[in-house]
mmCIF file of C-alpha atoms in Angstrom:
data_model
loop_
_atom_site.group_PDB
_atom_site.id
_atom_site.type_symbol
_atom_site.label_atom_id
_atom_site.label_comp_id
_atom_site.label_asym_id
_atom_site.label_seq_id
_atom_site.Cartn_x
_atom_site.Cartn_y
_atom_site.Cartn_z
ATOM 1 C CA UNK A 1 40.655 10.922 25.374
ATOM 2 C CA UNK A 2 41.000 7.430 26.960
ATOM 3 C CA UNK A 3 39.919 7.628 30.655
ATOM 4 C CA UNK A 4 42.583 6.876 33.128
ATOM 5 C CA UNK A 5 42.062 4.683 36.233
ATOM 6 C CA UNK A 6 42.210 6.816 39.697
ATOM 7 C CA UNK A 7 45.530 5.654 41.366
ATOM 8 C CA UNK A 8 45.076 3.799 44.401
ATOM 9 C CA UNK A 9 45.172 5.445 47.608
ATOM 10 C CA UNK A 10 47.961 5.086 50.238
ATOM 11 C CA UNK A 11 47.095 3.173 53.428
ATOM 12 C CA UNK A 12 50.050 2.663 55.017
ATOM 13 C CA UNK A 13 52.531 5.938 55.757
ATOM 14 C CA UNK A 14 56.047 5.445 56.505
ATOM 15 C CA UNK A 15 59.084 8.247 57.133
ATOM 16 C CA UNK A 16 61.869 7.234 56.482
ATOM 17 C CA UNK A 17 65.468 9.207 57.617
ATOM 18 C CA UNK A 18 68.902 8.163 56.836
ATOM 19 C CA UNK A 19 70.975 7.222 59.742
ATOM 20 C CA UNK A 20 74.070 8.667 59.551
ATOM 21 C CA UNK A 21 74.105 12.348 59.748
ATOM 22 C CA UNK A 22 77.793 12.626 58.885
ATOM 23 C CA UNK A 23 79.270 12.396 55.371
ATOM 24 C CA UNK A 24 80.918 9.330 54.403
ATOM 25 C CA UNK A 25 83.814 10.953 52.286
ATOM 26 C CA UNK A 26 84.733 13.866 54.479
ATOM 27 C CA UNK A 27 83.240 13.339 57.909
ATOM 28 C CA UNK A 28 81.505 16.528 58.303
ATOM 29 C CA UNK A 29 77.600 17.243 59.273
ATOM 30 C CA UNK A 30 74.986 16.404 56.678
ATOM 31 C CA UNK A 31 71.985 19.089 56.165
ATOM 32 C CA UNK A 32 68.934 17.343 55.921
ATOM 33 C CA UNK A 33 68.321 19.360 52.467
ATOM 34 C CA UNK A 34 64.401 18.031 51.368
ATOM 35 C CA UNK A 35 62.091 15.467 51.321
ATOM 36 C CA UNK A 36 60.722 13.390 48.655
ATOM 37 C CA UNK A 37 57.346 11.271 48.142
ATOM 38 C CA UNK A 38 57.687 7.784 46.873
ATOM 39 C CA UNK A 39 54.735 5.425 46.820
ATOM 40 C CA UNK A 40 55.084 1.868 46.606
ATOM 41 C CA UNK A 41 52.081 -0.985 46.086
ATOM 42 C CA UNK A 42 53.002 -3.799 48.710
ATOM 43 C CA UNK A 43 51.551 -6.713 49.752
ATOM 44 C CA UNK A 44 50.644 -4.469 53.459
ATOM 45 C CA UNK A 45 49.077 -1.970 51.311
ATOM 46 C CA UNK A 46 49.730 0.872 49.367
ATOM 47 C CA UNK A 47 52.517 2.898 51.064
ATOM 48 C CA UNK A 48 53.743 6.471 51.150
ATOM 49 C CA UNK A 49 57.279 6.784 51.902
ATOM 50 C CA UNK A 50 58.821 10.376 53.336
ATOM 51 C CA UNK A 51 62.030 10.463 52.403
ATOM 52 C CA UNK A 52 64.470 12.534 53.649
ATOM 53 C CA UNK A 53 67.554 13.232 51.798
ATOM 54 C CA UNK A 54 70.664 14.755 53.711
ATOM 55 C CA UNK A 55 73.379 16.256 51.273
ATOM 56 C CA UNK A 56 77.101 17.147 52.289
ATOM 57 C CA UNK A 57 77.654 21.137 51.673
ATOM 58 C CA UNK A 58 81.583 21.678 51.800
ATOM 59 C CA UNK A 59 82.806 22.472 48.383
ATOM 60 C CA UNK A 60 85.783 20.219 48.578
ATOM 61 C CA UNK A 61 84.026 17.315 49.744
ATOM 62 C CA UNK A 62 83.751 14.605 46.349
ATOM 63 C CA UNK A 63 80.271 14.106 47.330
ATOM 64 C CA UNK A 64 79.382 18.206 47.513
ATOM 65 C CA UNK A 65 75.691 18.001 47.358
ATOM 66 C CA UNK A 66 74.937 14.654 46.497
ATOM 67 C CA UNK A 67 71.926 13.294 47.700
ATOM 68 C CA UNK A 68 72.250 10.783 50.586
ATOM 69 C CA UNK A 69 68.720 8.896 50.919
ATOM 70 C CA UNK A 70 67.549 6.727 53.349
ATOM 71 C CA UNK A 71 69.302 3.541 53.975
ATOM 72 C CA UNK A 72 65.925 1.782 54.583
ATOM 73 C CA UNK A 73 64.202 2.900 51.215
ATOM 74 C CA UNK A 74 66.449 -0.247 49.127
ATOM 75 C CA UNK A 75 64.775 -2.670 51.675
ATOM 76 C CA UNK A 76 61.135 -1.264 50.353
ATOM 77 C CA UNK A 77 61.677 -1.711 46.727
ATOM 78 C CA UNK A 78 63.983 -1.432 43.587
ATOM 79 C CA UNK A 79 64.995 2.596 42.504
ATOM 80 C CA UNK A 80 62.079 4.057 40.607
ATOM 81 C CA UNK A 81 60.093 1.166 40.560
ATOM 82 C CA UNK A 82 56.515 1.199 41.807
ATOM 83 C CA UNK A 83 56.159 -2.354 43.251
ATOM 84 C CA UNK A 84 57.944 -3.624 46.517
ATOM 85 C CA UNK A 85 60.880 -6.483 46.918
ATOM 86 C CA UNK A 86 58.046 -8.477 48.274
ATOM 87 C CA UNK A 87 55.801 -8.404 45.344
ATOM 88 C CA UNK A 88 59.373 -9.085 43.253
ATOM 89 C CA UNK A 89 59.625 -11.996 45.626
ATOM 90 C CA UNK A 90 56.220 -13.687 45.507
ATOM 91 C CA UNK A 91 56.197 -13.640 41.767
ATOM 92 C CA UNK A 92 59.139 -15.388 41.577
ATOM 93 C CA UNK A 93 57.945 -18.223 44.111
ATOM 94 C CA UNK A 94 55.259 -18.033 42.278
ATOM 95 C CA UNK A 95 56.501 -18.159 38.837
ATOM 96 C CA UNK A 96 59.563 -20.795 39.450
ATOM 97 C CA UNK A 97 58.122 -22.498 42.676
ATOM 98 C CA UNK A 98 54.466 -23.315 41.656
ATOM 99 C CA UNK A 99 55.342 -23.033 38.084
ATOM 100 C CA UNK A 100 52.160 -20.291 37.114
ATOM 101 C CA UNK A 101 51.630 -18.481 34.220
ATOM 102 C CA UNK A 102 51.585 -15.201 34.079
ATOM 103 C CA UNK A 103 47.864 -14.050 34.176
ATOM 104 C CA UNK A 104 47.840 -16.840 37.496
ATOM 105 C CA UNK A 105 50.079 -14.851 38.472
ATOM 106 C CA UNK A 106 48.147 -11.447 38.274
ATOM 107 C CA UNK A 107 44.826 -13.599 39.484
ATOM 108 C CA UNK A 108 47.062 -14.047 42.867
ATOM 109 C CA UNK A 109 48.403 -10.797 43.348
ATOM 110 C CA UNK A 110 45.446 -8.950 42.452
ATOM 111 C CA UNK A 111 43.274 -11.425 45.056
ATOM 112 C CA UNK A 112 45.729 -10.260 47.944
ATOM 113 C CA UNK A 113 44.478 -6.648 46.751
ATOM 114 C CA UNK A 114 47.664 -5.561 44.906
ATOM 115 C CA UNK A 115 46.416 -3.808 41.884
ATOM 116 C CA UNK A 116 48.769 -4.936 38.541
ATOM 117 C CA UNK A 117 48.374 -5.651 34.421
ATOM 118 C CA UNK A 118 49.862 -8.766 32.975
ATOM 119 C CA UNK A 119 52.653 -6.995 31.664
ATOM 120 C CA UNK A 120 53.426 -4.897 35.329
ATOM 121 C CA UNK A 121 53.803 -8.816 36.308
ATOM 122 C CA UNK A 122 56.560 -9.798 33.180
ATOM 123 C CA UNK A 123 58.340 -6.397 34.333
ATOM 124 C CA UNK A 124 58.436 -7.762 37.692
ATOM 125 C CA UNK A 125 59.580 -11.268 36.795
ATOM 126 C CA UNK A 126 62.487 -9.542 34.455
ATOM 127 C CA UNK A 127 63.495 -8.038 37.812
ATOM 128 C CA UNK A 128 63.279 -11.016 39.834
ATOM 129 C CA UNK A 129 65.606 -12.721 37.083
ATOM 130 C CA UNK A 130 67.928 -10.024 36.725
ATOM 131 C CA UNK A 131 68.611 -9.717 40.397
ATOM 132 C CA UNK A 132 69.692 -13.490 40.867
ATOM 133 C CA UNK A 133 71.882 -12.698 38.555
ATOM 134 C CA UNK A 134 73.588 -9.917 39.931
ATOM 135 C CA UNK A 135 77.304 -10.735 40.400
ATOM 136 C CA UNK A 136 79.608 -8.196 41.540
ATOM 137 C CA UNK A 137 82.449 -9.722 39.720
ATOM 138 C CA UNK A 138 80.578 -9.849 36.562
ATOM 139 C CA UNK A 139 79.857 -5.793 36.346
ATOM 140 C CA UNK A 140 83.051 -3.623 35.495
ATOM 141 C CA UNK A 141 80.649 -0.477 35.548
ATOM 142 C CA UNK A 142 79.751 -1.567 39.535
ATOM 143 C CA UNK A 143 83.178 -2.045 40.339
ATOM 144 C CA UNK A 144 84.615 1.026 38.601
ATOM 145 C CA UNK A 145 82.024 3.089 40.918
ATOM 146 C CA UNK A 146 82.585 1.246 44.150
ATOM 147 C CA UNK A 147 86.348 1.925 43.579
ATOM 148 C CA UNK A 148 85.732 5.434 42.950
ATOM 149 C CA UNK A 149 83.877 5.852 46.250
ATOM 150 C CA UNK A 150 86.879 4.119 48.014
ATOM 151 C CA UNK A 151 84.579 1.801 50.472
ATOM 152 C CA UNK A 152 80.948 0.218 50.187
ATOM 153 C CA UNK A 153 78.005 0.284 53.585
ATOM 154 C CA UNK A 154 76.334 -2.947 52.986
ATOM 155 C CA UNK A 155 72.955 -3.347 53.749
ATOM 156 C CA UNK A 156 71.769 -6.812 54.120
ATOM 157 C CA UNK A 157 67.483 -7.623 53.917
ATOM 158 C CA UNK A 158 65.681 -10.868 53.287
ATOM 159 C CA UNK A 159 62.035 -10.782 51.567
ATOM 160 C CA UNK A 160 59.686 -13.768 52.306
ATOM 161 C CA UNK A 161 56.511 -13.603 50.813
ATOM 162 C CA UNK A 162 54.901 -16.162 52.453
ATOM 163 C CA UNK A 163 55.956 -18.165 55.994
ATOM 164 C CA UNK A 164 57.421 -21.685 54.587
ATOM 165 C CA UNK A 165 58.986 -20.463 51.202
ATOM 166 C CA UNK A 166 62.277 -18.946 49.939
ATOM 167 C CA UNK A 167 63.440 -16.241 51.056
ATOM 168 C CA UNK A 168 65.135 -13.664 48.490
ATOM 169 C CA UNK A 169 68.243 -12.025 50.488
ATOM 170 C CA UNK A 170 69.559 -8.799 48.817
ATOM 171 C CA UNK A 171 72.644 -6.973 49.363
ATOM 172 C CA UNK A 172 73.232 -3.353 48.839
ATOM 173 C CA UNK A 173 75.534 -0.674 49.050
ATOM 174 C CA UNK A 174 74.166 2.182 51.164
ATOM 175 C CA UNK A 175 76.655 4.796 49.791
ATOM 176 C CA UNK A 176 75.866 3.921 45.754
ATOM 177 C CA UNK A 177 72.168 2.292 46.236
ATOM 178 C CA UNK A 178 73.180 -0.345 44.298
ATOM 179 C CA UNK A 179 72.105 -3.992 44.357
ATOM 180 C CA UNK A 180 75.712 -6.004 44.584
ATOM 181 C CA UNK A 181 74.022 -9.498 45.291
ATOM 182 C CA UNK A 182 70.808 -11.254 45.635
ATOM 183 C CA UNK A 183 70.000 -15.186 45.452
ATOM 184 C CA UNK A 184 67.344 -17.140 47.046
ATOM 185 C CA UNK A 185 67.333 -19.342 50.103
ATOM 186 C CA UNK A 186 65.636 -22.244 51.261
ATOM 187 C CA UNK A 187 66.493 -20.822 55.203
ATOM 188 C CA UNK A 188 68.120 -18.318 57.068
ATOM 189 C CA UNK A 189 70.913 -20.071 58.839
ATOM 190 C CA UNK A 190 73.886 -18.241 59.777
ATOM 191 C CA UNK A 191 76.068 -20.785 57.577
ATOM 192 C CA UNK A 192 74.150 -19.461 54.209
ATOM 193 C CA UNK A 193 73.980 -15.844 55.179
ATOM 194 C CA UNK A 194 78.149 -15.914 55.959
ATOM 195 C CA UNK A 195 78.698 -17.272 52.857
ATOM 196 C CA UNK A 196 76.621 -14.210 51.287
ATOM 197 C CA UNK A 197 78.349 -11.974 52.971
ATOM 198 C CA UNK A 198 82.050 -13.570 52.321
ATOM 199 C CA UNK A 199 80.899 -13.894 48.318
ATOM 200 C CA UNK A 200 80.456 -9.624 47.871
ATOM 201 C CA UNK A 201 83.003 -9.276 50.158
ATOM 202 C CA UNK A 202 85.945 -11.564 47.786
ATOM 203 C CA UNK A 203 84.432 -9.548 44.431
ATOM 204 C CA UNK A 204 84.125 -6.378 46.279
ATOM 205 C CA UNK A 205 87.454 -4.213 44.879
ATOM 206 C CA UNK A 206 87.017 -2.134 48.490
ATOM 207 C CA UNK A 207 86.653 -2.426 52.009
ATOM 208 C CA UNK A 208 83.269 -2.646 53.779
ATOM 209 C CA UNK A 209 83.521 -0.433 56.435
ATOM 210 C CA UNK A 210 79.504 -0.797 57.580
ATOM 211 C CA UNK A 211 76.593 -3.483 57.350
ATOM 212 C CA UNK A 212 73.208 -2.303 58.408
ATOM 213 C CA UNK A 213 70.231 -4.862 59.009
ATOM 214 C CA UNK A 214 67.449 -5.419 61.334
ATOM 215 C CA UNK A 215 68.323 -7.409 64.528
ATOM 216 C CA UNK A 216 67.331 -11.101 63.548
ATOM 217 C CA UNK A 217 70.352 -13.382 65.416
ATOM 218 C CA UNK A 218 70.829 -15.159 62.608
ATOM 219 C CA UNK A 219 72.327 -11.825 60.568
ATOM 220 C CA UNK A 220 73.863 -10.911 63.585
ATOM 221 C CA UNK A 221 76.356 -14.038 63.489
ATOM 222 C CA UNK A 222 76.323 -13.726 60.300
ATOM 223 C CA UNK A 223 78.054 -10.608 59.772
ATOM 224 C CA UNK A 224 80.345 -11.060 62.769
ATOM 225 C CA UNK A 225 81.350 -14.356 61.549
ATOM 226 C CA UNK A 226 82.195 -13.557 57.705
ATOM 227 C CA UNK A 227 83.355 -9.807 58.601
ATOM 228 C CA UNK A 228 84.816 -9.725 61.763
ATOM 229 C CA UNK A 229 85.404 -6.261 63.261
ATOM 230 C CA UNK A 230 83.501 -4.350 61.026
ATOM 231 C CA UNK A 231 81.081 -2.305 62.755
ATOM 232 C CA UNK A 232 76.947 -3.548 63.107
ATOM 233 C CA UNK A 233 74.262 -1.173 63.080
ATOM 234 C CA UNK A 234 70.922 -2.464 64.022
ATOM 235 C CA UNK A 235 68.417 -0.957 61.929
ATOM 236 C CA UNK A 236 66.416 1.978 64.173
ATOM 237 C CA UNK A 237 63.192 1.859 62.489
ATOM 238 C CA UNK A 238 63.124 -2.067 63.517
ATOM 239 C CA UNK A 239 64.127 -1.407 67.009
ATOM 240 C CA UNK A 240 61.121 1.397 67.272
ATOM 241 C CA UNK A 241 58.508 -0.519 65.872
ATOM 242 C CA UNK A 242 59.540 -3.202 67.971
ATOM 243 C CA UNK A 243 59.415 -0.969 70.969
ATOM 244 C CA UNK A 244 55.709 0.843 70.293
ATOM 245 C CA UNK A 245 54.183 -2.747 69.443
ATOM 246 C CA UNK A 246 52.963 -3.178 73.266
ATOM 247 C CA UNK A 247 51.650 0.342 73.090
ATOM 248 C CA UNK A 248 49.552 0.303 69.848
ATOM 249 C CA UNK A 249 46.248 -1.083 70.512
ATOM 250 C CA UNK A 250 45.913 1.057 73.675
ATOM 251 C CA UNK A 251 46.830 4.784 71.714
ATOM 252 C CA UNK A 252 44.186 2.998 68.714
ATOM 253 C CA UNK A 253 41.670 2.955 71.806
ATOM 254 C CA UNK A 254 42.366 6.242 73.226
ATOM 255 C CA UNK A 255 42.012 7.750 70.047
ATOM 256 C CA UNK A 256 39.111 5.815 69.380
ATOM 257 C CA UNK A 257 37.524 7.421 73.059
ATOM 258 C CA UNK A 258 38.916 10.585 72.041
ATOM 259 C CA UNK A 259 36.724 10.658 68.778
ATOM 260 C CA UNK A 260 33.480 9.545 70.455
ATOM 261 C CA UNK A 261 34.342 13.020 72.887
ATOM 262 C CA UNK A 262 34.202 15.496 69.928
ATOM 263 C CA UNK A 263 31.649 14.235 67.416
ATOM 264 C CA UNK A 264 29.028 16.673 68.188
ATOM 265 C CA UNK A 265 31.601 19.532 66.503
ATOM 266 C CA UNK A 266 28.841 19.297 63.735
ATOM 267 C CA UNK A 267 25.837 20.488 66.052
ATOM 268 C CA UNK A 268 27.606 23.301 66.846
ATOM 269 C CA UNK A 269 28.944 24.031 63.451
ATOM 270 C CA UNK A 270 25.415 24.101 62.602
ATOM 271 C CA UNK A 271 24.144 26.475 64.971
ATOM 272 C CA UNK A 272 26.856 29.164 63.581
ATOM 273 C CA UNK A 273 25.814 28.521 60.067
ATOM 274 C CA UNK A 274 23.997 31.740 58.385
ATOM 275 C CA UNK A 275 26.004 33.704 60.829
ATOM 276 C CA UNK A 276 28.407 36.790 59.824
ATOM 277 C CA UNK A 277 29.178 38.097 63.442
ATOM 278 C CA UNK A 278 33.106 38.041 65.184
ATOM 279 C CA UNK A 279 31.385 35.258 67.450
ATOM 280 C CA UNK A 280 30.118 32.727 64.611
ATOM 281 C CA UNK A 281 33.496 33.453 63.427
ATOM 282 C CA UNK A 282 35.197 32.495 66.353
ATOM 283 C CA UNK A 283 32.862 29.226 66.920
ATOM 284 C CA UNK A 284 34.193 28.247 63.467
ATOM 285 C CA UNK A 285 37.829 28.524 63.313
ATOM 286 C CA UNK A 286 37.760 26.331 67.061
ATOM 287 C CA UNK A 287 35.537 23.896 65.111
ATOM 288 C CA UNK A 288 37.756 23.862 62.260
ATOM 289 C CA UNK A 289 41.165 23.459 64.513
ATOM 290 C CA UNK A 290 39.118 20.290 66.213
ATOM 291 C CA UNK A 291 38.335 18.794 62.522
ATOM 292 C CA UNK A 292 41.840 19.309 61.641
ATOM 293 C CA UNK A 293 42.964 17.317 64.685
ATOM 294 C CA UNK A 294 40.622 14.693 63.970
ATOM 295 C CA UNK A 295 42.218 14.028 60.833
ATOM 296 C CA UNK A 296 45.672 14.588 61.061
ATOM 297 C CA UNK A 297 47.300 11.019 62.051
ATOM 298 C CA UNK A 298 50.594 10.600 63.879
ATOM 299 C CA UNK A 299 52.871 8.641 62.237
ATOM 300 C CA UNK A 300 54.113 5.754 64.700
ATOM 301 C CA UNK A 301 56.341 4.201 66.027
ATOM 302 C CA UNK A 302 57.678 7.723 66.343
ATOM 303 C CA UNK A 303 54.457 9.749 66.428
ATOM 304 C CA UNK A 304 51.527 8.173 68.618
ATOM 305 C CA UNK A 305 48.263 9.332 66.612
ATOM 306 C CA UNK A 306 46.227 8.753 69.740
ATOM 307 C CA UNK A 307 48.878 11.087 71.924
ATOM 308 C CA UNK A 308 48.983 13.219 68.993
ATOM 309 C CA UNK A 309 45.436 14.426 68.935
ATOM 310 C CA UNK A 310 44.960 14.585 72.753
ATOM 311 C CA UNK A 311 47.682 16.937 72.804
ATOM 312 C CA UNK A 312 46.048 18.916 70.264
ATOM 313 C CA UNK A 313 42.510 18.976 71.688
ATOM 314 C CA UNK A 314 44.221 19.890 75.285
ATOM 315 C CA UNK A 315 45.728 22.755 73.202
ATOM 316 C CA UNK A 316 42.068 23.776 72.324
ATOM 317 C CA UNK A 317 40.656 23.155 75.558
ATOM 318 C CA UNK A 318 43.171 25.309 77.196
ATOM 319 C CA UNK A 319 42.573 28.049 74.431
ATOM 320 C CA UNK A 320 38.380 27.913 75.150
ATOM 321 C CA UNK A 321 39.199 27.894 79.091
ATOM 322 C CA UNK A 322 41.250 31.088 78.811
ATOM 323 C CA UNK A 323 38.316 32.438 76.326
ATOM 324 C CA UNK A 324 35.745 31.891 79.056
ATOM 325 C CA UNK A 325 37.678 33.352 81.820
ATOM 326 C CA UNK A 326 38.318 36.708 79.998
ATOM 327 C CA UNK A 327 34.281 36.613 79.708
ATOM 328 C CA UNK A 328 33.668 35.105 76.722
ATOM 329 C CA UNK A 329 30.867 33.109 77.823
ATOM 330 C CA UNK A 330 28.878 36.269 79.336
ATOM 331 C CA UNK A 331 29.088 38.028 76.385
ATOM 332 C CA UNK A 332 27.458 34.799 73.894
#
């Protein structure tokens, strides 16, 4: 049997929720049902997205348990695709910009450490073609759907895979998770991004009734310029990360101090070893519960992995201090 290469290794963990808790069709409370995996190579990293999917449970509802996923997860990357918008992006710059073939193409990629085969790369640059050429007038399947759903959420991203070049602006439908427009721009003006939004908005058959994008000002009078009155939410995740930037590098230092507290765990997993007795026993599960702390990461901006694992070890702590005052230091 051919050996298989060992897939790479996530190093960057994102969860991803989908805002709206109520259905769109019938108004009532989602149930956050399950959660999926999805990883996606980057050009961050390799990332593992948490998805969770809310579905609508009332049995007349049209959308009775269809999966609602995270409005974010179209900004990552294409539906079952492995490779991120941005790596779509950069090989079309690099394909149509700097006019490279397509093992120059893999040479770049794989130097910026994403991991891809020559023909992974003409996938990819089938994509980026096929999504310039998205037209929402052009697709009587797309419109047929949108109609049936009665109204589209647009979601509204821009990929740039490198500061100076074109940036490849997508437009989605939250509701359907389809792509109804994407072309490439030279800048992000608000005169380029309101005629975006006016184009899917002529071919669309229904009403937008949403846009979701991050907070850049340019979007912002955008969308309140070519849909006026229709109702802006600012992407969370954005205004999170935002918010825990200041407070990163000190929670990556206290966890760093945190570390240097604990390290001798070993020494005293060693003196229990060869041990059968209730007390070696004991010594090992609180050794175990401190590993386990060590190496269970937070996931920012929502969970602080420094604040995470002091709250863990004070949990410990306090559990050893009540230990020792029922006496069991005297007794070891």
């Amino acid at each position: 049997m051919a050996k298989t290469a060992k897939a790479a290794e996530p190093t960057i963990t994102r969860a991803l929720t989908p805002e709206r808790a109520a259905c769109p069709h019938c108004g009532r409370p989602m149930t956050a049902d399950y959660a999926n995996r999805r990883t996606v190579h980057t050009l961050a990293g390799v990332t593992r997205l948490t998805l969770t999917i809310r579905r609508c449970h009332h049995p007349a509802c049209p959308a009775h348990k269809k999966p609602y996923r995270p409005e974010a997860e179209g900004a990552v990357a294409l539906p079952r695709h492995e490779f991120g918008l941005d790596v779509v992006a950069l090989i079309g710059r690099l394909r149509y910009a700097e006019h490279r073939s397509v093992p120059e193409i893999r040479a770049h990629l794989v130097g910026r450490g994403v991991s891809v085969s020559e023909r992974a790369v003409t996938n990819l640059l089938d994509r980026y073609d096929e999504l310039l050429a998205v037209a929402l007038a052009d697709d009587r399947r797309l419109r047929e759907l949108l109609a049936g759903q009665g109204k589209v959420v647009l979601a509204v991203d821009g990929l740039q895979p490198d500061v100076g070049h074109e940036v490849l602006w997508v437009v989605r439908d939250v509701l359907s998770g389809e792509v109804l427009l994407a072309r490439s721009l030279l800048s992000a003006r608000q005169g380029d991004l309101a005629g975006l939004l006016s184009a899917v908005k002529a071919a669309c058959p229904v009403p937008v009734a949403a846009v979701v994008s991050d907070g850049q000002h340019s979007i912002r009078k955008a969308v309140a310029a070519a849909l006026p009155g229709v109702p802006h939410q600012l992407c969370q995740f954005h205004y999170l990360r935002e918010a825990a930037r200041p407070i990163y590098e000190a929670d990556r230092h206290a966890k760093k101090e945190l570390k240097k507290k604990v390290r001798t765990v070993r020494a005293v997993e060693r003196r229990a070893e060869g041990r059968d007795d209730p007390e070696a026993e004991v010594i090992r599960g609180y050794c175990s519960a401190v590993r386990s702390a060590l190496t269970d990461d937070g996931r920012p901006p929502l969970e602080a992995s420094g604040l995470k694992l002091h709250a863990r070890l004070t949990v410990i702590a306090g559990s050893l201090g009540r230990a020792e005052s029922k006496g069991g230091s005297r007794r070891s």
